[in-house]
Amino acid sequence: MSKRRRIYEGKAKILYEGPEPGTLIQFFKDDATAFNAKKHEIIDGKGVLNNRISEHIFTQLNKIGIPTHFIKRLNMREQLIKEVEIIPLEVVVRNVAAGSMSERLGIPEGEVLPRSIIEFYYKKDELNDPIISEEHITAFGWASPHEIDDIMSLAVRINDFLSGLFLGIGIQLIDFKIEFGRLIEGDLMRIVLADEISPDSCRLWDAKTNEKMDKDRFRRDLGGMVEAYREVATRLGIMNENEPQRGKGPVLVKSDKSDK
Ligand code: TMP
Ligand code: ASP
């Protein structure tokens, strides 16, 4: 395990070479960062939860015919994925104003947008991932017009699916960020969903109380980040009761005298 080659290390994940050519292992770290890593903390248990939540979502997306890099979850922190060439774009889909859009355009957080809006950011940490237009993407050759069409139609389908999935468990999908890659299959190259979808990359508000159940709990120092992620996992029906609870909250210790 320690011998395998590390291909790439990001802020929240590490990619290792996979068991076969064309595969990689995606490892979910407990690191939480915000504001381009100016803020950084280790949040015990976050990686395990994101691995599970992202596995669940990618599996469902694969089932409805959205191509993704996901093959299978390997263990608590790792998943097997197809190796793709990452397109250097962060694609943000917004249903409700929040975060940088609210700041940039002066739209109050929580205001439902007239329609879903797709934004592109150039994935470049040194530049703080600046917002860009399709013009920049095609002029600089980051993706072709046809690839942008594919990305946008996949983004709309993913948004529709995720909005319904979350609404069904009492959560409003405010916005989310996704990344895409090029997968080479023989002579063909197609665009597939890559990276992860988790409370790190989405804004999720409780549909009744508007309570934040995502990384804004960390960005805005609200506390209770792991508890919120665990609640998302529980509502998605993917928490295994036998798993150790690694959060800071009280732990229920069952005493069963017959064991002794
Ligand atoms: P923003 O409002 O800060 O632009 O964020 C929009 C969405 O994208 C939100 O769900 C959080 C997510 N996001 C990331 O996943 N990674 C990032 O680097 C940023 C800036 C946002
Ligand atoms: N920008 C990411 C976020 O706030 C993380 C980071 O920049 O360190 O979600």
PDB file of C-alpha atoms and ligand atoms in Angstrom:
ATOM      1  CA  MET A   1       0.000   0.000   0.000  1.00  0.00           C
ATOM      2  CA  SER A   2       2.729   2.456   0.943  1.00  0.00           C
ATOM      3  CA  LYS A   3       4.637   1.544  -2.228  1.00  0.00           C
ATOM      4  CA  ARG A   4       2.029   2.677  -4.703  1.00  0.00           C
ATOM      5  CA  ARG A   5       2.756   5.755  -6.701  1.00  0.00           C
ATOM      6  CA  ARG A   6       1.102   9.029  -5.829  1.00  0.00           C
ATOM      7  CA  ILE A   7      -0.088  10.747  -8.983  1.00  0.00           C
ATOM      8  CA  TYR A   8      -1.555  13.940  -7.578  1.00  0.00           C
ATOM      9  CA  GLU A   9      -2.361  15.495  -4.216  1.00  0.00           C
ATOM     10  CA  GLY A  10      -5.104  18.081  -3.930  1.00  0.00           C
ATOM     11  CA  LYS A  11      -6.548  19.893  -0.940  1.00  0.00           C
ATOM     12  CA  ALA A  12      -9.051  17.202   0.037  1.00  0.00           C
ATOM     13  CA  LYS A  13      -8.018  14.147  -1.972  1.00  0.00           C
ATOM     14  CA  ILE A  14      -5.020  12.162  -3.181  1.00  0.00           C
ATOM     15  CA  LEU A  15      -4.856  10.185  -6.415  1.00  0.00           C
ATOM     16  CA  TYR A  16      -2.725   7.021  -6.519  1.00  0.00           C
ATOM     17  CA  GLU A  17      -2.010   4.783  -9.443  1.00  0.00           C
ATOM     18  CA  GLY A  18      -4.640   2.058  -9.752  1.00  0.00           C
ATOM     19  CA  PRO A  19      -4.348  -1.711  -9.969  1.00  0.00           C
ATOM     20  CA  GLU A  20      -4.742  -1.710 -13.767  1.00  0.00           C
ATOM     21  CA  PRO A  21      -3.750   0.709 -16.511  1.00  0.00           C
ATOM     22  CA  GLY A  22      -6.418   3.335 -16.984  1.00  0.00           C
ATOM     23  CA  THR A  23      -7.488   3.228 -13.343  1.00  0.00           C
ATOM     24  CA  LEU A  24      -6.628   5.354 -10.318  1.00  0.00           C
ATOM     25  CA  ILE A  25      -7.401   5.223  -6.621  1.00  0.00           C
ATOM     26  CA  GLN A  26      -9.017   8.324  -5.163  1.00  0.00           C
ATOM     27  CA  PHE A  27      -8.294   8.768  -1.439  1.00  0.00           C
ATOM     28  CA  PHE A  28     -10.479  11.123   0.630  1.00  0.00           C
ATOM     29  CA  LYS A  29      -8.507  13.098   3.244  1.00  0.00           C
ATOM     30  CA  ASP A  30      -9.899  14.652   6.420  1.00  0.00           C
ATOM     31  CA  ASP A  31      -8.460  18.039   5.434  1.00  0.00           C
ATOM     32  CA  ALA A  32     -10.953  20.861   5.172  1.00  0.00           C
ATOM     33  CA  THR A  33      -9.801  23.998   3.406  1.00  0.00           C
ATOM     34  CA  ALA A  34     -11.491  27.198   2.354  1.00  0.00           C
ATOM     35  CA  PHE A  35     -10.564  30.423   0.615  1.00  0.00           C
ATOM     36  CA  ASN A  36      -7.896  28.658  -1.431  1.00  0.00           C
ATOM     37  CA  ALA A  37      -6.460  26.894   1.600  1.00  0.00           C
ATOM     38  CA  LYS A  38      -5.953  30.108   3.617  1.00  0.00           C
ATOM     39  CA  LYS A  39      -8.115  28.351   6.171  1.00  0.00           C
ATOM     40  CA  HIS A  40      -7.209  24.736   6.928  1.00  0.00           C
ATOM     41  CA  GLU A  41      -8.228  22.192   9.538  1.00  0.00           C
ATOM     42  CA  ILE A  42      -8.318  18.444   9.930  1.00  0.00           C
ATOM     43  CA  ILE A  43     -11.900  17.365  10.491  1.00  0.00           C
ATOM     44  CA  ASP A  44     -11.892  13.844  11.861  1.00  0.00           C
ATOM     45  CA  GLY A  45     -14.179  11.582   9.852  1.00  0.00           C
ATOM     46  CA  LYS A  46     -14.944  13.958   6.968  1.00  0.00           C
ATOM     47  CA  GLY A  47     -13.079  11.884   4.360  1.00  0.00           C
ATOM     48  CA  VAL A  48     -14.993   8.731   5.245  1.00  0.00           C
ATOM     49  CA  LEU A  49     -18.326  10.526   4.941  1.00  0.00           C
ATOM     50  CA  ASN A  50     -17.471  12.220   1.642  1.00  0.00           C
ATOM     51  CA  ASN A  51     -16.253   8.926   0.192  1.00  0.00           C
ATOM     52  CA  ARG A  52     -19.603   7.327   1.070  1.00  0.00           C
ATOM     53  CA  ILE A  53     -21.782  10.221  -0.041  1.00  0.00           C
ATOM     54  CA  SER A  54     -19.919  10.674  -3.321  1.00  0.00           C
ATOM     55  CA  GLU A  55     -20.034   6.915  -3.989  1.00  0.00           C
ATOM     56  CA  HIS A  56     -23.804   6.951  -3.489  1.00  0.00           C
ATOM     57  CA  ILE A  57     -24.356   9.899  -5.804  1.00  0.00           C
ATOM     58  CA  PHE A  58     -22.004   8.707  -8.567  1.00  0.00           C
ATOM     59  CA  THR A  59     -23.564   5.225  -8.469  1.00  0.00           C
ATOM     60  CA  GLN A  60     -27.016   6.720  -8.927  1.00  0.00           C
ATOM     61  CA  LEU A  61     -25.794   8.992 -11.717  1.00  0.00           C
ATOM     62  CA  ASN A  62     -24.185   6.020 -13.505  1.00  0.00           C
ATOM     63  CA  LYS A  63     -27.533   4.218 -13.224  1.00  0.00           C
ATOM     64  CA  ILE A  64     -29.405   7.002 -14.999  1.00  0.00           C
ATOM     65  CA  GLY A  65     -26.868   7.089 -17.815  1.00  0.00           C
ATOM     66  CA  ILE A  66     -24.639   9.966 -16.766  1.00  0.00           C
ATOM     67  CA  PRO A  67     -21.101   8.820 -17.563  1.00  0.00           C
ATOM     68  CA  THR A  68     -18.730   9.202 -14.605  1.00  0.00           C
ATOM     69  CA  HIS A  69     -15.201   8.189 -13.668  1.00  0.00           C
ATOM     70  CA  PHE A  70     -16.471   6.144 -10.708  1.00  0.00           C
ATOM     71  CA  ILE A  71     -15.967   2.357 -10.720  1.00  0.00           C
ATOM     72  CA  LYS A  72     -16.420   1.249  -7.103  1.00  0.00           C
ATOM     73  CA  ARG A  73     -15.649   2.099  -3.509  1.00  0.00           C
ATOM     74  CA  LEU A  74     -12.710   0.092  -2.195  1.00  0.00           C
ATOM     75  CA  ASN A  75     -12.736   0.853   1.533  1.00  0.00           C
ATOM     76  CA  MET A  76     -13.587   3.575   4.060  1.00  0.00           C
ATOM     77  CA  ARG A  77     -11.487   6.232   2.344  1.00  0.00           C
ATOM     78  CA  GLU A  78     -10.784   5.053  -1.177  1.00  0.00           C
ATOM     79  CA  GLN A  79     -12.546   4.499  -4.435  1.00  0.00           C
ATOM     80  CA  LEU A  80     -11.436   3.003  -7.727  1.00  0.00           C
ATOM     81  CA  ILE A  81     -11.915   5.399 -10.619  1.00  0.00           C
ATOM     82  CA  LYS A  82     -11.174   5.575 -14.335  1.00  0.00           C
ATOM     83  CA  GLU A  83      -8.197   7.718 -15.230  1.00  0.00           C
ATOM     84  CA  VAL A  84      -9.363  10.783 -17.141  1.00  0.00           C
ATOM     85  CA  GLU A  85      -7.772  13.976 -18.380  1.00  0.00           C
ATOM     86  CA  ILE A  86      -9.257  16.621 -16.137  1.00  0.00           C
ATOM     87  CA  ILE A  87     -10.648  19.642 -17.949  1.00  0.00           C
ATOM     88  CA  PRO A  88      -9.352  22.685 -16.037  1.00  0.00           C
ATOM     89  CA  LEU A  89     -12.817  24.044 -15.255  1.00  0.00           C
ATOM     90  CA  GLU A  90     -14.903  24.229 -12.128  1.00  0.00           C
ATOM     91  CA  VAL A  91     -18.486  24.101 -13.297  1.00  0.00           C
ATOM     92  CA  VAL A  92     -20.885  25.646 -10.788  1.00  0.00           C
ATOM     93  CA  VAL A  93     -24.639  25.180 -11.093  1.00  0.00           C
ATOM     94  CA  ARG A  94     -26.827  27.494  -9.022  1.00  0.00           C
ATOM     95  CA  ASN A  95     -30.525  27.270  -8.197  1.00  0.00           C
ATOM     96  CA  VAL A  96     -30.633  29.773  -5.332  1.00  0.00           C
ATOM     97  CA  ALA A  97     -28.381  32.791  -4.816  1.00  0.00           C
ATOM     98  CA  ALA A  98     -25.592  32.260  -2.275  1.00  0.00           C
ATOM     99  CA  GLY A  99     -21.872  32.644  -1.749  1.00  0.00           C
ATOM    100  CA  SER A 100     -19.823  34.362  -4.418  1.00  0.00           C
ATOM    101  CA  MET A 101     -22.827  35.054  -6.658  1.00  0.00           C
ATOM    102  CA  SER A 102     -24.597  36.919  -3.874  1.00  0.00           C
ATOM    103  CA  GLU A 103     -21.449  38.935  -3.214  1.00  0.00           C
ATOM    104  CA  ARG A 104     -20.680  39.627  -6.874  1.00  0.00           C
ATOM    105  CA  LEU A 105     -24.195  40.593  -7.946  1.00  0.00           C
ATOM    106  CA  GLY A 106     -25.722  41.820  -4.686  1.00  0.00           C
ATOM    107  CA  ILE A 107     -28.484  39.217  -4.701  1.00  0.00           C
ATOM    108  CA  PRO A 108     -29.517  38.248  -1.161  1.00  0.00           C
ATOM    109  CA  GLU A 109     -28.614  34.714  -0.140  1.00  0.00           C
ATOM    110  CA  GLY A 110     -31.645  32.463  -0.364  1.00  0.00           C
ATOM    111  CA  GLU A 111     -33.308  34.223  -3.295  1.00  0.00           C
ATOM    112  CA  VAL A 112     -34.487  31.618  -5.796  1.00  0.00           C
ATOM    113  CA  LEU A 113     -32.953  32.344  -9.203  1.00  0.00           C
ATOM    114  CA  PRO A 114     -35.242  32.916 -12.225  1.00  0.00           C
ATOM    115  CA  ARG A 115     -33.686  29.790 -13.687  1.00  0.00           C
ATOM    116  CA  SER A 116     -30.723  27.545 -12.956  1.00  0.00           C
ATOM    117  CA  ILE A 117     -27.474  29.238 -13.892  1.00  0.00           C
ATOM    118  CA  ILE A 118     -24.262  27.528 -14.975  1.00  0.00           C
ATOM    119  CA  GLU A 119     -20.974  29.315 -14.339  1.00  0.00           C
ATOM    120  CA  PHE A 120     -17.423  28.405 -15.321  1.00  0.00           C
ATOM    121  CA  TYR A 121     -14.327  29.027 -13.242  1.00  0.00           C
ATOM    122  CA  TYR A 122     -10.760  28.458 -14.455  1.00  0.00           C
ATOM    123  CA  LYS A 123      -9.223  25.780 -12.198  1.00  0.00           C
ATOM    124  CA  LYS A 124      -6.001  27.490 -11.243  1.00  0.00           C
ATOM    125  CA  ASP A 125      -5.152  27.857  -7.557  1.00  0.00           C
ATOM    126  CA  GLU A 126      -2.473  30.511  -8.208  1.00  0.00           C
ATOM    127  CA  LEU A 127      -5.220  32.733  -9.636  1.00  0.00           C
ATOM    128  CA  ASN A 128      -7.891  31.814  -7.063  1.00  0.00           C
ATOM    129  CA  ASP A 129     -10.031  30.043  -9.686  1.00  0.00           C
ATOM    130  CA  PRO A 130     -11.331  33.147 -11.517  1.00  0.00           C
ATOM    131  CA  ILE A 131     -14.771  33.183 -13.118  1.00  0.00           C
ATOM    132  CA  ILE A 132     -14.578  32.977 -16.920  1.00  0.00           C
ATOM    133  CA  SER A 133     -16.903  32.811 -19.917  1.00  0.00           C
ATOM    134  CA  GLU A 134     -17.249  30.279 -22.728  1.00  0.00           C
ATOM    135  CA  GLU A 135     -15.248  32.708 -24.870  1.00  0.00           C
ATOM    136  CA  HIS A 136     -12.187  32.241 -22.665  1.00  0.00           C
ATOM    137  CA  ILE A 137     -12.625  28.468 -22.650  1.00  0.00           C
ATOM    138  CA  THR A 138     -12.693  28.150 -26.426  1.00  0.00           C
ATOM    139  CA  ALA A 139     -10.170  30.909 -27.189  1.00  0.00           C
ATOM    140  CA  PHE A 140      -7.568  29.401 -24.860  1.00  0.00           C
ATOM    141  CA  GLY A 141      -8.417  25.849 -25.915  1.00  0.00           C
ATOM    142  CA  TRP A 142      -9.385  24.557 -22.450  1.00  0.00           C
ATOM    143  CA  ALA A 143     -12.370  22.811 -24.034  1.00  0.00           C
ATOM    144  CA  SER A 144     -13.947  22.776 -27.483  1.00  0.00           C
ATOM    145  CA  PRO A 145     -17.394  24.238 -28.227  1.00  0.00           C
ATOM    146  CA  HIS A 146     -18.709  20.685 -28.572  1.00  0.00           C
ATOM    147  CA  GLU A 147     -17.237  19.694 -25.210  1.00  0.00           C
ATOM    148  CA  ILE A 148     -18.814  22.757 -23.608  1.00  0.00           C
ATOM    149  CA  ASP A 149     -22.188  21.666 -25.027  1.00  0.00           C
ATOM    150  CA  ASP A 150     -21.717  18.200 -23.534  1.00  0.00           C
ATOM    151  CA  ILE A 151     -20.641  19.667 -20.187  1.00  0.00           C
ATOM    152  CA  MET A 152     -23.631  21.996 -20.036  1.00  0.00           C
ATOM    153  CA  SER A 153     -26.185  19.342 -20.892  1.00  0.00           C
ATOM    154  CA  LEU A 154     -24.658  16.930 -18.363  1.00  0.00           C
ATOM    155  CA  ALA A 155     -24.605  19.708 -15.753  1.00  0.00           C
ATOM    156  CA  VAL A 156     -28.335  20.351 -16.282  1.00  0.00           C
ATOM    157  CA  ARG A 157     -29.179  16.652 -15.982  1.00  0.00           C
ATOM    158  CA  ILE A 158     -27.032  16.297 -12.866  1.00  0.00           C
ATOM    159  CA  ASN A 159     -28.724  19.339 -11.334  1.00  0.00           C
ATOM    160  CA  ASP A 160     -32.205  17.962 -12.032  1.00  0.00           C
ATOM    161  CA  PHE A 161     -31.297  14.591 -10.596  1.00  0.00           C
ATOM    162  CA  LEU A 162     -29.559  15.961  -7.496  1.00  0.00           C
ATOM    163  CA  SER A 163     -32.286  18.532  -6.789  1.00  0.00           C
ATOM    164  CA  GLY A 164     -34.872  15.737  -6.726  1.00  0.00           C
ATOM    165  CA  LEU A 165     -32.673  13.357  -4.763  1.00  0.00           C
ATOM    166  CA  PHE A 166     -32.053  15.927  -2.035  1.00  0.00           C
ATOM    167  CA  LEU A 167     -35.579  17.355  -1.959  1.00  0.00           C
ATOM    168  CA  GLY A 168     -36.827  13.812  -1.336  1.00  0.00           C
ATOM    169  CA  ILE A 169     -34.843  13.780   1.926  1.00  0.00           C
ATOM    170  CA  GLY A 170     -35.805  17.283   3.032  1.00  0.00           C
ATOM    171  CA  ILE A 171     -32.745  19.095   1.685  1.00  0.00           C
ATOM    172  CA  GLN A 172     -32.679  22.014  -0.756  1.00  0.00           C
ATOM    173  CA  LEU A 173     -29.827  21.966  -3.277  1.00  0.00           C
ATOM    174  CA  ILE A 174     -28.710  25.590  -3.438  1.00  0.00           C
ATOM    175  CA  ASP A 175     -25.677  25.158  -5.709  1.00  0.00           C
ATOM    176  CA  PHE A 176     -22.803  22.797  -6.398  1.00  0.00           C
ATOM    177  CA  LYS A 177     -19.471  22.509  -8.184  1.00  0.00           C
ATOM    178  CA  ILE A 178     -18.525  19.672 -10.518  1.00  0.00           C
ATOM    179  CA  GLU A 179     -15.541  18.790 -12.664  1.00  0.00           C
ATOM    180  CA  PHE A 180     -15.327  16.842 -15.878  1.00  0.00           C
ATOM    181  CA  GLY A 181     -12.664  14.795 -17.604  1.00  0.00           C
ATOM    182  CA  ARG A 182     -11.924  13.301 -20.997  1.00  0.00           C
ATOM    183  CA  LEU A 183     -12.114   9.522 -21.058  1.00  0.00           C
ATOM    184  CA  ILE A 184     -10.392   7.771 -23.941  1.00  0.00           C
ATOM    185  CA  GLU A 185     -12.215   4.613 -25.006  1.00  0.00           C
ATOM    186  CA  GLY A 186     -10.532   3.142 -28.066  1.00  0.00           C
ATOM    187  CA  ASP A 187     -10.798   5.712 -30.811  1.00  0.00           C
ATOM    188  CA  LEU A 188     -13.451   7.646 -28.957  1.00  0.00           C
ATOM    189  CA  MET A 189     -13.098  10.378 -26.407  1.00  0.00           C
ATOM    190  CA  ARG A 190     -15.998  11.352 -24.251  1.00  0.00           C
ATOM    191  CA  ILE A 191     -16.726  13.740 -21.448  1.00  0.00           C
ATOM    192  CA  VAL A 192     -17.412  12.146 -18.078  1.00  0.00           C
ATOM    193  CA  LEU A 193     -18.158  13.505 -14.621  1.00  0.00           C
ATOM    194  CA  ALA A 194     -15.041  13.298 -12.406  1.00  0.00           C
ATOM    195  CA  ASP A 195     -13.861  14.410  -8.943  1.00  0.00           C
ATOM    196  CA  GLU A 196     -16.550  14.142  -6.228  1.00  0.00           C
ATOM    197  CA  ILE A 197     -19.995  15.337  -5.243  1.00  0.00           C
ATOM    198  CA  SER A 198     -20.262  15.754  -1.480  1.00  0.00           C
ATOM    199  CA  PRO A 199     -21.186  18.373   1.111  1.00  0.00           C
ATOM    200  CA  ASP A 200     -17.697  19.820   0.421  1.00  0.00           C
ATOM    201  CA  SER A 201     -18.761  20.741  -3.101  1.00  0.00           C
ATOM    202  CA  CYS A 202     -22.474  21.521  -2.647  1.00  0.00           C
ATOM    203  CA  ARG A 203     -24.580  23.970  -0.689  1.00  0.00           C
ATOM    204  CA  LEU A 204     -27.266  21.956   1.057  1.00  0.00           C
ATOM    205  CA  TRP A 205     -29.895  23.604   3.258  1.00  0.00           C
ATOM    206  CA  ASP A 206     -32.415  21.794   5.399  1.00  0.00           C
ATOM    207  CA  ALA A 207     -35.679  22.334   3.526  1.00  0.00           C
ATOM    208  CA  LYS A 208     -37.634  23.200   6.693  1.00  0.00           C
ATOM    209  CA  THR A 209     -35.176  25.196   8.779  1.00  0.00           C
ATOM    210  CA  ASN A 210     -32.694  26.414   6.100  1.00  0.00           C
ATOM    211  CA  GLU A 211     -29.920  25.155   8.353  1.00  0.00           C
ATOM    212  CA  LYS A 212     -26.669  24.692   6.454  1.00  0.00           C
ATOM    213  CA  MET A 213     -25.583  21.070   6.010  1.00  0.00           C
ATOM    214  CA  ASP A 214     -22.415  21.645   3.949  1.00  0.00           C
ATOM    215  CA  LYS A 215     -18.909  23.109   3.983  1.00  0.00           C
ATOM    216  CA  ASP A 216     -20.248  26.599   4.730  1.00  0.00           C
ATOM    217  CA  ARG A 217     -20.358  25.330   8.354  1.00  0.00           C
ATOM    218  CA  PHE A 218     -16.555  25.322   8.174  1.00  0.00           C
ATOM    219  CA  ARG A 219     -16.085  28.376   5.913  1.00  0.00           C
ATOM    220  CA  ARG A 220     -18.308  30.480   8.198  1.00  0.00           C
ATOM    221  CA  ASP A 221     -17.167  28.991  11.537  1.00  0.00           C
ATOM    222  CA  LEU A 222     -20.595  27.611  12.374  1.00  0.00           C
ATOM    223  CA  GLY A 223     -19.274  24.360  13.875  1.00  0.00           C
ATOM    224  CA  GLY A 224     -20.927  20.957  13.628  1.00  0.00           C
ATOM    225  CA  MET A 225     -19.508  20.157  10.201  1.00  0.00           C
ATOM    226  CA  VAL A 226     -19.095  16.400  10.609  1.00  0.00           C
ATOM    227  CA  GLU A 227     -22.465  16.137  12.358  1.00  0.00           C
ATOM    228  CA  ALA A 228     -24.102  17.887   9.383  1.00  0.00           C
ATOM    229  CA  TYR A 229     -22.328  15.634   6.850  1.00  0.00           C
ATOM    230  CA  ARG A 230     -23.365  12.605   8.877  1.00  0.00           C
ATOM    231  CA  GLU A 231     -26.964  13.823   8.832  1.00  0.00           C
ATOM    232  CA  VAL A 232     -26.819  14.109   5.028  1.00  0.00           C
ATOM    233  CA  ALA A 233     -25.460  10.530   4.842  1.00  0.00           C
ATOM    234  CA  THR A 234     -28.111   9.260   7.254  1.00  0.00           C
ATOM    235  CA  ARG A 235     -30.925  10.867   5.265  1.00  0.00           C
ATOM    236  CA  LEU A 236     -29.490   9.352   2.089  1.00  0.00           C
ATOM    237  CA  GLY A 237     -29.780   6.004   3.878  1.00  0.00           C
ATOM    238  CA  ILE A 238     -26.106   5.151   3.608  1.00  0.00           C
ATOM    239  CA  MET A 239     -24.935   5.227   7.232  1.00  0.00           C
ATOM    240  CA  ASN A 240     -23.905   1.871   8.552  1.00  0.00           C
ATOM    241  CA  GLU A 241     -24.921   1.704  12.210  1.00  0.00           C
ATOM    242  CA  ASN A 242     -21.998  -0.593  12.978  1.00  0.00           C
ATOM    243  CA  GLU A 243     -19.444   1.977  11.944  1.00  0.00           C
ATOM    244  CA  PRO A 244     -17.623   3.768  14.744  1.00  0.00           C
ATOM    245  CA  GLN A 245     -18.856   7.290  15.307  1.00  0.00           C
ATOM    246  CA  ARG A 246     -15.749   9.383  15.093  1.00  0.00           C
ATOM    247  CA  GLY A 247     -17.237  12.811  15.714  1.00  0.00           C
ATOM    248  CA  LYS A 248     -16.820  14.755  18.918  1.00  0.00           C
ATOM    249  CA  GLY A 249     -20.394  14.245  20.090  1.00  0.00           C
ATOM    250  CA  PRO A 250     -21.441  11.947  22.901  1.00  0.00           C
ATOM    251  CA  VAL A 251     -21.121   8.276  22.135  1.00  0.00           C
ATOM    252  CA  LEU A 252     -23.826   5.864  23.168  1.00  0.00           C
ATOM    253  CA  VAL A 253     -22.127   2.948  24.869  1.00  0.00           C
ATOM    254  CA  LYS A 254     -24.441  -0.040  25.083  1.00  0.00           C
ATOM    255  CA  SER A 255     -23.707  -2.213  28.073  1.00  0.00           C
ATOM    256  CA  ASP A 256     -24.792  -5.744  27.490  1.00  0.00           C
ATOM    257  CA  LYS A 257     -24.054  -7.752  30.613  1.00  0.00           C
ATOM    258  CA  SER A 258     -24.579 -11.072  28.864  1.00  0.00           C
ATOM    259  CA  ASP A 259     -21.348 -10.350  26.962  1.00  0.00           C
ATOM    260  CA  LYS A 260     -19.287 -10.621  30.104  1.00  0.00           C
TER     261      LYS A 260
HETATM  262  P1  TMP B   1     -19.153  29.984  -4.465  1.00  0.00           P
HETATM  263  O1  TMP B   1     -20.496  30.586  -4.150  1.00  0.00           O
HETATM  264  O2  TMP B   1     -18.142  30.199  -3.393  1.00  0.00           O
HETATM  265  O3  TMP B   1     -18.672  30.379  -5.821  1.00  0.00           O
HETATM  266  O4  TMP B   1     -19.376  28.408  -4.523  1.00  0.00           O
HETATM  267  C1  TMP B   1     -20.314  27.823  -5.379  1.00  0.00           C
HETATM  268  C2  TMP B   1     -20.407  26.325  -5.112  1.00  0.00           C
HETATM  269  O5  TMP B   1     -19.193  25.686  -5.477  1.00  0.00           O
HETATM  270  C3  TMP B   1     -20.631  25.956  -3.656  1.00  0.00           C
HETATM  271  O6  TMP B   1     -21.516  24.853  -3.624  1.00  0.00           O
HETATM  272  C4  TMP B   1     -19.291  25.552  -3.144  1.00  0.00           C
HETATM  273  C5  TMP B   1     -18.615  25.018  -4.356  1.00  0.00           C
HETATM  274  N1  TMP B   1     -17.185  25.295  -4.404  1.00  0.00           N
HETATM  275  C6  TMP B   1     -16.273  24.252  -4.452  1.00  0.00           C
HETATM  276  O7  TMP B   1     -16.660  23.084  -4.423  1.00  0.00           O
HETATM  277  N2  TMP B   1     -14.951  24.553  -4.546  1.00  0.00           N
HETATM  278  C7  TMP B   1     -14.482  25.819  -4.602  1.00  0.00           C
HETATM  279  O8  TMP B   1     -13.271  26.012  -4.719  1.00  0.00           O
HETATM  280  C8  TMP B   1     -15.435  26.886  -4.537  1.00  0.00           C
HETATM  281  C9  TMP B   1     -14.964  28.316  -4.577  1.00  0.00           C
HETATM  282  C10 TMP B   1     -16.755  26.574  -4.451  1.00  0.00           C
HETATM  283  N1  ASP B   2     -12.066  26.937  -2.412  1.00  0.00           N
HETATM  284  C1  ASP B   2     -12.478  25.725  -1.767  1.00  0.00           C
HETATM  285  C2  ASP B   2     -13.724  26.015  -1.019  1.00  0.00           C
HETATM  286  O1  ASP B   2     -13.865  27.045  -0.351  1.00  0.00           O
HETATM  287  C3  ASP B   2     -11.415  25.166  -0.908  1.00  0.00           C
HETATM  288  C4  ASP B   2     -10.182  25.983  -0.911  1.00  0.00           C
HETATM  289  O2  ASP B   2     -10.124  26.886  -1.699  1.00  0.00           O
HETATM  290  O3  ASP B   2      -9.262  25.756  -0.105  1.00  0.00           O
HETATM  291  O4  ASP B   2     -14.621  25.214  -1.100  1.00  0.00           O
END
